[in-house]
Amino acid sequence: MSAFSFSRLVLPVLALAVGTGVQASDQVALETLQRMQAAAQNINYHGTLIFLQDGQVQSMQVVHKADDKGRFERLINLNGVAREVVRRDDVVVCYMPDSKEVMVSRQKFSGNVLSKLANNDFSQLQENYEFTLEGLERVAGRPARRIHISPKDKLRYGYRLWVGKENAVLLKSDLLNEKGETLEQAMFADIAIVDRIPDPLLTPTSTGEGYTWYEREPEARKTITNSDWVIDPLPKGFAVVTRFWHQMPGASAPSEHWVLSDGLANVSVYFEKLSDKDEPFVGLSPMGAINAFGGVRDGHQITVIGEVPAQTVELLVHSVASDGDAGDDE
């Protein structure tokens, strides 16, 4: 058999084997992410969480409980400003010993930075992201599968996740920019996964006695059914999740607030009427992994902000039009 004939027979077989291996790896990655999502709903743990952002290191003690009575979490800052947060489902109580204040608020339970990320429905993200299993490493003394979540374009960030092999708890995450560089990192330095969390571990250090208590009422969101604004085109994969009126600090009238999402990345768009005294915000303002871009349309300040690349927020501002008629930025 000639070399040419041999290559014609063998190379397609090798390509099929490699392709099948990649697909199998992707499937294992997706299944691991789905296990991680389920684990975030029903596994109890406590440990020390380290968060790196903009060259700053923050450490906190985390206690997480999930059972048929609800979801509970206690977070204690271990460095920087003294602060302790206790969550029970949607009720959040924040103790601030330095100022002797307690803030009580109601907000949808999202948990700490890792549990919030783990709660995504990854099976719905395959249109815009690829999942690749990259191997096995150790985090917090535990074997963990390393998974790369890579966007299919430059309009959103990627992630690298380390998921516990045994119990699928998310142990570490890197937020990656368009070049694959780490923007933020969160990881457990130590973690104990337990059958039950004793009540004392969820009890705040302070009783709040002698503190000033404040209760923040949730903003009454009035949904916008009809708007004079359009965003066309939307970045691929993004959709408008909700539109409601939002009272900006110091503003005399409410502004429109739109929330866009691709299922993983979220972006806010604000439409605020400008007065003669207002100085508009125009251009880019980066804040670590978060980018904001401002422009002006028909006497309104348009501000887009989100944990997405700079080109995404800029693209959205330029896609805004009033009454279906695009204008120019000022």
mmCIF file of N, CA and C in Angstrom, residues 10-96:
data_model
loop_
_atom_site.group_PDB
_atom_site.id
_atom_site.type_symbol
_atom_site.label_atom_id
_atom_site.label_comp_id
_atom_site.label_asym_id
_atom_site.label_seq_id
_atom_site.Cartn_x
_atom_site.Cartn_y
_atom_site.Cartn_z
ATOM 1 N N VAL A 10 -6.065 6.354 7.013
ATOM 2 C CA VAL A 10 -5.813 6.528 8.439
ATOM 3 C C VAL A 10 -6.226 7.904 8.943
ATOM 4 N N LEU A 11 -5.920 8.960 8.191
ATOM 5 C CA LEU A 11 -6.171 10.313 8.688
ATOM 6 C C LEU A 11 -7.638 10.577 9.024
ATOM 7 N N PRO A 12 -8.601 10.143 8.196
ATOM 8 C CA PRO A 12 -9.995 10.360 8.595
ATOM 9 C C PRO A 12 -10.355 9.650 9.892
ATOM 10 N N VAL A 13 -9.782 8.440 10.097
ATOM 11 C CA VAL A 13 -10.044 7.697 11.329
ATOM 12 C C VAL A 13 -9.490 8.446 12.529
ATOM 13 N N LEU A 14 -8.258 8.975 12.388
ATOM 14 C CA LEU A 14 -7.652 9.746 13.476
ATOM 15 C C LEU A 14 -8.469 10.996 13.767
ATOM 16 N N ALA A 15 -8.905 11.671 12.706
ATOM 17 C CA ALA A 15 -9.702 12.883 12.897
ATOM 18 C C ALA A 15 -10.999 12.567 13.622
ATOM 19 N N LEU A 16 -11.625 11.432 13.263
ATOM 20 C CA LEU A 16 -12.857 11.027 13.925
ATOM 21 C C LEU A 16 -12.601 10.742 15.392
ATOM 22 N N ALA A 17 -11.490 10.076 15.692
ATOM 23 C CA ALA A 17 -11.162 9.744 17.075
ATOM 24 C C ALA A 17 -10.918 10.997 17.892
ATOM 25 N N VAL A 18 -10.162 11.948 17.306
ATOM 26 C CA VAL A 18 -9.886 13.202 18.017
ATOM 27 C C VAL A 18 -11.179 13.969 18.238
ATOM 28 N N GLY A 19 -12.013 14.060 17.184
ATOM 29 C CA GLY A 19 -13.270 14.786 17.307
ATOM 30 C C GLY A 19 -14.174 14.173 18.352
ATOM 31 N N THR A 20 -14.258 12.840 18.382
ATOM 32 C CA THR A 20 -15.082 12.164 19.374
ATOM 33 C C THR A 20 -14.569 12.428 20.771
ATOM 34 N N GLY A 21 -13.221 12.453 20.918
ATOM 35 C CA GLY A 21 -12.630 12.725 22.227
ATOM 36 C C GLY A 21 -12.968 14.109 22.717
ATOM 37 N N VAL A 22 -12.915 15.100 21.807
ATOM 38 C CA VAL A 22 -13.243 16.475 22.173
ATOM 39 C C VAL A 22 -14.701 16.573 22.587
ATOM 40 N N GLN A 23 -15.597 15.930 21.798
ATOM 41 C CA GLN A 23 -17.012 15.970 22.130
ATOM 42 C C GLN A 23 -17.279 15.315 23.476
ATOM 43 N N ALA A 24 -16.608 14.187 23.748
ATOM 44 C CA ALA A 24 -16.785 13.504 25.028
ATOM 45 C C ALA A 24 -16.319 14.384 26.168
ATOM 46 N N SER A 25 -15.179 15.077 25.949
ATOM 47 C CA SER A 25 -14.654 15.985 26.971
ATOM 48 C C SER A 25 -15.638 17.107 27.241
ATOM 49 N N ASP A 26 -16.219 17.667 26.165
ATOM 50 C CA ASP A 26 -17.194 18.741 26.319
ATOM 51 C C ASP A 26 -18.425 18.256 27.073
ATOM 52 N N GLN A 27 -18.849 17.021 26.787
ATOM 53 C CA GLN A 27 -20.029 16.479 27.448
ATOM 54 C C GLN A 27 -19.772 16.263 28.932
ATOM 55 N N VAL A 28 -18.585 15.756 29.271
ATOM 56 C CA VAL A 28 -18.226 15.577 30.683
ATOM 57 C C VAL A 28 -18.189 16.926 31.384
ATOM 58 N N ALA A 29 -17.657 17.943 30.693
ATOM 59 C CA ALA A 29 -17.607 19.287 31.272
ATOM 60 C C ALA A 29 -19.013 19.792 31.567
ATOM 61 N N LEU A 30 -19.935 19.639 30.615
ATOM 62 C CA LEU A 30 -21.309 20.097 30.819
ATOM 63 C C LEU A 30 -21.980 19.324 31.948
ATOM 64 N N GLU A 31 -21.785 18.009 31.978
ATOM 65 C CA GLU A 31 -22.386 17.202 33.043
ATOM 66 C C GLU A 31 -21.839 17.603 34.407
ATOM 67 N N THR A 32 -20.552 17.935 34.463
ATOM 68 C CA THR A 32 -19.954 18.382 35.724
ATOM 69 C C THR A 32 -20.560 19.712 36.162
ATOM 70 N N LEU A 33 -20.762 20.615 35.214
ATOM 71 C CA LEU A 33 -21.375 21.909 35.531
ATOM 72 C C LEU A 33 -22.815 21.739 36.012
ATOM 73 N N GLN A 34 -23.527 20.792 35.425
ATOM 74 C CA GLN A 34 -24.902 20.538 35.859
ATOM 75 C C GLN A 34 -24.927 19.940 37.261
ATOM 76 N N ARG A 35 -23.973 19.065 37.566
ATOM 77 C CA ARG A 35 -23.855 18.533 38.928
ATOM 78 C C ARG A 35 -23.528 19.659 39.907
ATOM 79 N N MET A 36 -22.671 20.585 39.474
ATOM 80 C CA MET A 36 -22.300 21.725 40.309
ATOM 81 C C MET A 36 -23.528 22.580 40.619
ATOM 82 N N GLN A 37 -24.366 22.802 39.615
ATOM 83 C CA GLN A 37 -25.583 23.588 39.821
ATOM 84 C C GLN A 37 -26.488 22.916 40.849
ATOM 85 N N ALA A 38 -26.628 21.595 40.759
ATOM 86 C CA ALA A 38 -27.460 20.866 41.719
ATOM 87 C C ALA A 38 -26.855 20.910 43.114
ATOM 88 N N ALA A 39 -25.518 20.802 43.191
ATOM 89 C CA ALA A 39 -24.843 20.817 44.492
ATOM 90 C C ALA A 39 -25.046 22.142 45.204
ATOM 91 N N ALA A 40 -25.103 23.224 44.442
ATOM 92 C CA ALA A 40 -25.283 24.547 45.049
ATOM 93 C C ALA A 40 -26.618 24.660 45.767
ATOM 94 N N GLN A 41 -27.567 23.784 45.405
ATOM 95 C CA GLN A 41 -28.900 23.848 45.995
ATOM 96 C C GLN A 41 -29.033 23.025 47.270
ATOM 97 N N ASN A 42 -28.154 22.027 47.469
ATOM 98 C CA ASN A 42 -28.427 21.093 48.566
ATOM 99 C C ASN A 42 -27.227 20.636 49.379
ATOM 100 N N ILE A 43 -26.058 21.238 49.188
ATOM 101 C CA ILE A 43 -24.883 20.817 49.952
ATOM 102 C C ILE A 43 -24.550 21.852 51.019
ATOM 103 N N ASN A 44 -24.207 21.370 52.206
ATOM 104 C CA ASN A 44 -23.837 22.227 53.330
ATOM 105 C C ASN A 44 -22.317 22.273 53.463
ATOM 106 N N TYR A 45 -21.789 23.461 53.709
ATOM 107 C CA TYR A 45 -20.343 23.578 53.862
ATOM 108 C C TYR A 45 -19.991 24.827 54.655
ATOM 109 N N HIS A 46 -18.755 24.865 55.141
ATOM 110 C CA HIS A 46 -18.202 26.081 55.741
ATOM 111 C C HIS A 46 -16.709 26.105 55.453
ATOM 112 N N GLY A 47 -16.151 27.312 55.338
ATOM 113 C CA GLY A 47 -14.739 27.418 55.012
ATOM 114 C C GLY A 47 -14.302 28.859 54.895
ATOM 115 N N THR A 48 -13.086 29.034 54.346
ATOM 116 C CA THR A 48 -12.507 30.365 54.166
ATOM 117 C C THR A 48 -12.402 30.659 52.681
ATOM 118 N N LEU A 49 -13.041 31.743 52.256
ATOM 119 C CA LEU A 49 -13.082 32.125 50.849
ATOM 120 C C LEU A 49 -12.176 33.327 50.619
ATOM 121 N N ILE A 50 -11.321 33.231 49.599
ATOM 122 C CA ILE A 50 -10.399 34.309 49.233
ATOM 123 C C ILE A 50 -10.854 34.904 47.908
ATOM 124 N N PHE A 51 -10.910 36.242 47.860
ATOM 125 C CA PHE A 51 -11.350 36.933 46.645
ATOM 126 C C PHE A 51 -10.292 37.945 46.246
ATOM 127 N N LEU A 52 -9.788 37.838 45.004
ATOM 128 C CA LEU A 52 -8.770 38.743 44.485
ATOM 129 C C LEU A 52 -9.372 39.594 43.378
ATOM 130 N N GLN A 53 -9.236 40.920 43.528
ATOM 131 C CA GLN A 53 -9.791 41.854 42.547
ATOM 132 C C GLN A 53 -8.986 43.145 42.567
ATOM 133 N N ASP A 54 -8.535 43.584 41.394
ATOM 134 C CA ASP A 54 -7.791 44.843 41.267
ATOM 135 C C ASP A 54 -6.599 44.902 42.220
ATOM 136 N N GLY A 55 -5.906 43.796 42.392
ATOM 137 C CA GLY A 55 -4.733 43.764 43.256
ATOM 138 C C GLY A 55 -5.050 43.731 44.735
ATOM 139 N N GLN A 56 -6.329 43.714 45.084
ATOM 140 C CA GLN A 56 -6.744 43.670 46.482
ATOM 141 C C GLN A 56 -7.176 42.251 46.842
ATOM 142 N N VAL A 57 -6.878 41.866 48.084
ATOM 143 C CA VAL A 57 -7.237 40.534 48.564
ATOM 144 C C VAL A 57 -8.245 40.673 49.696
ATOM 145 N N GLN A 58 -9.351 40.001 49.563
ATOM 146 C CA GLN A 58 -10.360 39.984 50.618
ATOM 147 C C GLN A 58 -10.598 38.539 51.026
ATOM 148 N N SER A 59 -10.615 38.297 52.327
ATOM 149 C CA SER A 59 -10.895 36.950 52.818
ATOM 150 C C SER A 59 -12.115 36.993 53.717
ATOM 151 N N MET A 60 -12.893 35.938 53.665
ATOM 152 C CA MET A 60 -14.087 35.887 54.499
ATOM 153 C C MET A 60 -14.396 34.458 54.911
ATOM 154 N N GLN A 61 -14.996 34.344 56.055
ATOM 155 C CA GLN A 61 -15.484 33.055 56.526
ATOM 156 C C GLN A 61 -16.884 32.855 55.967
ATOM 157 N N VAL A 62 -17.144 31.668 55.421
ATOM 158 C CA VAL A 62 -18.425 31.380 54.787
ATOM 159 C C VAL A 62 -19.055 30.160 55.448
ATOM 160 N N VAL A 63 -20.319 30.278 55.798
ATOM 161 C CA VAL A 63 -21.114 29.139 56.260
ATOM 162 C C VAL A 63 -22.342 29.067 55.365
ATOM 163 N N HIS A 64 -22.567 27.918 54.748
ATOM 164 C CA HIS A 64 -23.657 27.772 53.777
ATOM 165 C C HIS A 64 -24.495 26.552 54.135
ATOM 166 N N LYS A 65 -25.801 26.768 54.228
ATOM 167 C CA LYS A 65 -26.724 25.685 54.580
ATOM 168 C C LYS A 65 -27.906 25.692 53.624
ATOM 169 N N ALA A 66 -28.283 24.513 53.151
ATOM 170 C CA ALA A 66 -29.446 24.380 52.274
ATOM 171 C C ALA A 66 -30.209 23.126 52.670
ATOM 172 N N ASP A 67 -31.478 23.292 53.016
ATOM 173 C CA ASP A 67 -32.319 22.146 53.350
ATOM 174 C C ASP A 67 -33.770 22.466 53.012
ATOM 175 N N ASP A 68 -34.683 21.605 53.485
ATOM 176 C CA ASP A 68 -36.091 21.804 53.150
ATOM 177 C C ASP A 68 -36.700 23.028 53.823
ATOM 178 N N LYS A 69 -35.966 23.634 54.755
ATOM 179 C CA LYS A 69 -36.449 24.841 55.423
ATOM 180 C C LYS A 69 -36.009 26.120 54.709
ATOM 181 N N GLY A 70 -35.107 25.976 53.749
ATOM 182 C CA GLY A 70 -34.650 27.147 53.012
ATOM 183 C C GLY A 70 -33.148 27.161 52.841
ATOM 184 N N ARG A 71 -32.638 28.308 52.432
ATOM 185 C CA ARG A 71 -31.193 28.482 52.248
ATOM 186 C C ARG A 71 -30.697 29.563 53.199
ATOM 187 N N PHE A 72 -29.563 29.281 53.805
ATOM 188 C CA PHE A 72 -29.002 30.160 54.815
ATOM 189 C C PHE A 72 -27.518 30.367 54.518
ATOM 190 N N GLU A 73 -27.030 31.548 54.851
ATOM 191 C CA GLU A 73 -25.605 31.818 54.654
ATOM 192 C C GLU A 73 -25.140 32.877 55.652
ATOM 193 N N ARG A 74 -23.923 32.705 56.102
ATOM 194 C CA ARG A 74 -23.298 33.677 56.997
ATOM 195 C C ARG A 74 -21.918 33.992 56.448
ATOM 196 N N LEU A 75 -21.637 35.278 56.260
ATOM 197 C CA LEU A 75 -20.362 35.741 55.727
ATOM 198 C C LEU A 75 -19.733 36.697 56.726
ATOM 199 N N ILE A 76 -18.451 36.482 57.024
ATOM 200 C CA ILE A 76 -17.739 37.347 57.962
ATOM 201 C C ILE A 76 -16.458 37.830 57.303
ATOM 202 N N ASN A 77 -16.320 39.142 57.145
ATOM 203 C CA ASN A 77 -15.073 39.701 56.628
ATOM 204 C C ASN A 77 -13.942 39.419 57.608
ATOM 205 N N LEU A 78 -12.832 38.894 57.100
ATOM 206 C CA LEU A 78 -11.685 38.598 57.958
ATOM 207 C C LEU A 78 -10.597 39.655 57.855
ATOM 208 N N ASN A 79 -10.688 40.511 56.853
ATOM 209 C CA ASN A 79 -9.749 41.633 56.747
ATOM 210 C C ASN A 79 -10.498 42.852 56.220
ATOM 211 N N GLY A 80 -9.888 44.023 56.386
ATOM 212 C CA GLY A 80 -10.561 45.244 55.954
ATOM 213 C C GLY A 80 -11.665 45.648 56.909
ATOM 214 N N VAL A 81 -12.710 46.248 56.365
ATOM 215 C CA VAL A 81 -13.831 46.739 57.174
ATOM 216 C C VAL A 81 -14.545 45.573 57.846
ATOM 217 N N ALA A 82 -14.773 45.703 59.159
ATOM 218 C CA ALA A 82 -15.490 44.659 59.893
ATOM 219 C C ALA A 82 -16.942 44.619 59.434
ATOM 220 N N ARG A 83 -17.373 43.457 58.997
ATOM 221 C CA ARG A 83 -18.743 43.326 58.507
ATOM 222 C C ARG A 83 -19.161 41.862 58.587
ATOM 223 N N GLU A 84 -20.405 41.646 58.940
ATOM 224 C CA GLU A 84 -20.942 40.292 59.034
ATOM 225 C C GLU A 84 -22.328 40.293 58.409
ATOM 226 N N VAL A 85 -22.557 39.349 57.506
ATOM 227 C CA VAL A 85 -23.828 39.273 56.792
ATOM 228 C C VAL A 85 -24.463 37.917 57.059
ATOM 229 N N VAL A 86 -25.727 37.943 57.437
ATOM 230 C CA VAL A 86 -26.479 36.710 57.657
ATOM 231 C C VAL A 86 -27.689 36.731 56.731
ATOM 232 N N ARG A 87 -27.820 35.686 55.921
ATOM 233 C CA ARG A 87 -28.943 35.594 54.987
ATOM 234 C C ARG A 87 -29.835 34.416 55.381
ATOM 235 N N ARG A 88 -31.114 34.631 55.290
ATOM 236 C CA ARG A 88 -32.081 33.541 55.392
ATOM 237 C C ARG A 88 -33.063 33.718 54.253
ATOM 238 N N ASP A 89 -32.920 32.872 53.249
ATOM 239 C CA ASP A 89 -33.678 33.031 52.010
ATOM 240 C C ASP A 89 -33.494 34.460 51.486
ATOM 241 N N ASP A 90 -34.557 35.243 51.395
ATOM 242 C CA ASP A 90 -34.442 36.573 50.792
ATOM 243 C C ASP A 90 -34.236 37.699 51.803
ATOM 244 N N VAL A 91 -34.086 37.361 53.075
ATOM 245 C CA VAL A 91 -33.857 38.372 54.107
ATOM 246 C C VAL A 91 -32.363 38.454 54.409
ATOM 247 N N VAL A 92 -31.801 39.646 54.280
ATOM 248 C CA VAL A 92 -30.370 39.859 54.482
ATOM 249 C C VAL A 92 -30.178 40.837 55.636
ATOM 250 N N VAL A 93 -29.368 40.433 56.624
ATOM 251 C CA VAL A 93 -29.063 41.291 57.764
ATOM 252 C C VAL A 93 -27.558 41.526 57.789
ATOM 253 N N CYS A 94 -27.150 42.791 57.688
ATOM 254 C CA CYS A 94 -25.732 43.153 57.653
ATOM 255 C C CYS A 94 -25.366 43.900 58.931
ATOM 256 N N TYR A 95 -24.413 43.344 59.686
ATOM 257 C CA TYR A 95 -23.939 43.952 60.931
ATOM 258 C C TYR A 95 -22.637 44.695 60.649
ATOM 259 N N MET A 96 -22.571 45.969 61.068
ATOM 260 C CA MET A 96 -21.388 46.805 60.859
ATOM 261 C C MET A 96 -20.889 47.299 62.220
#
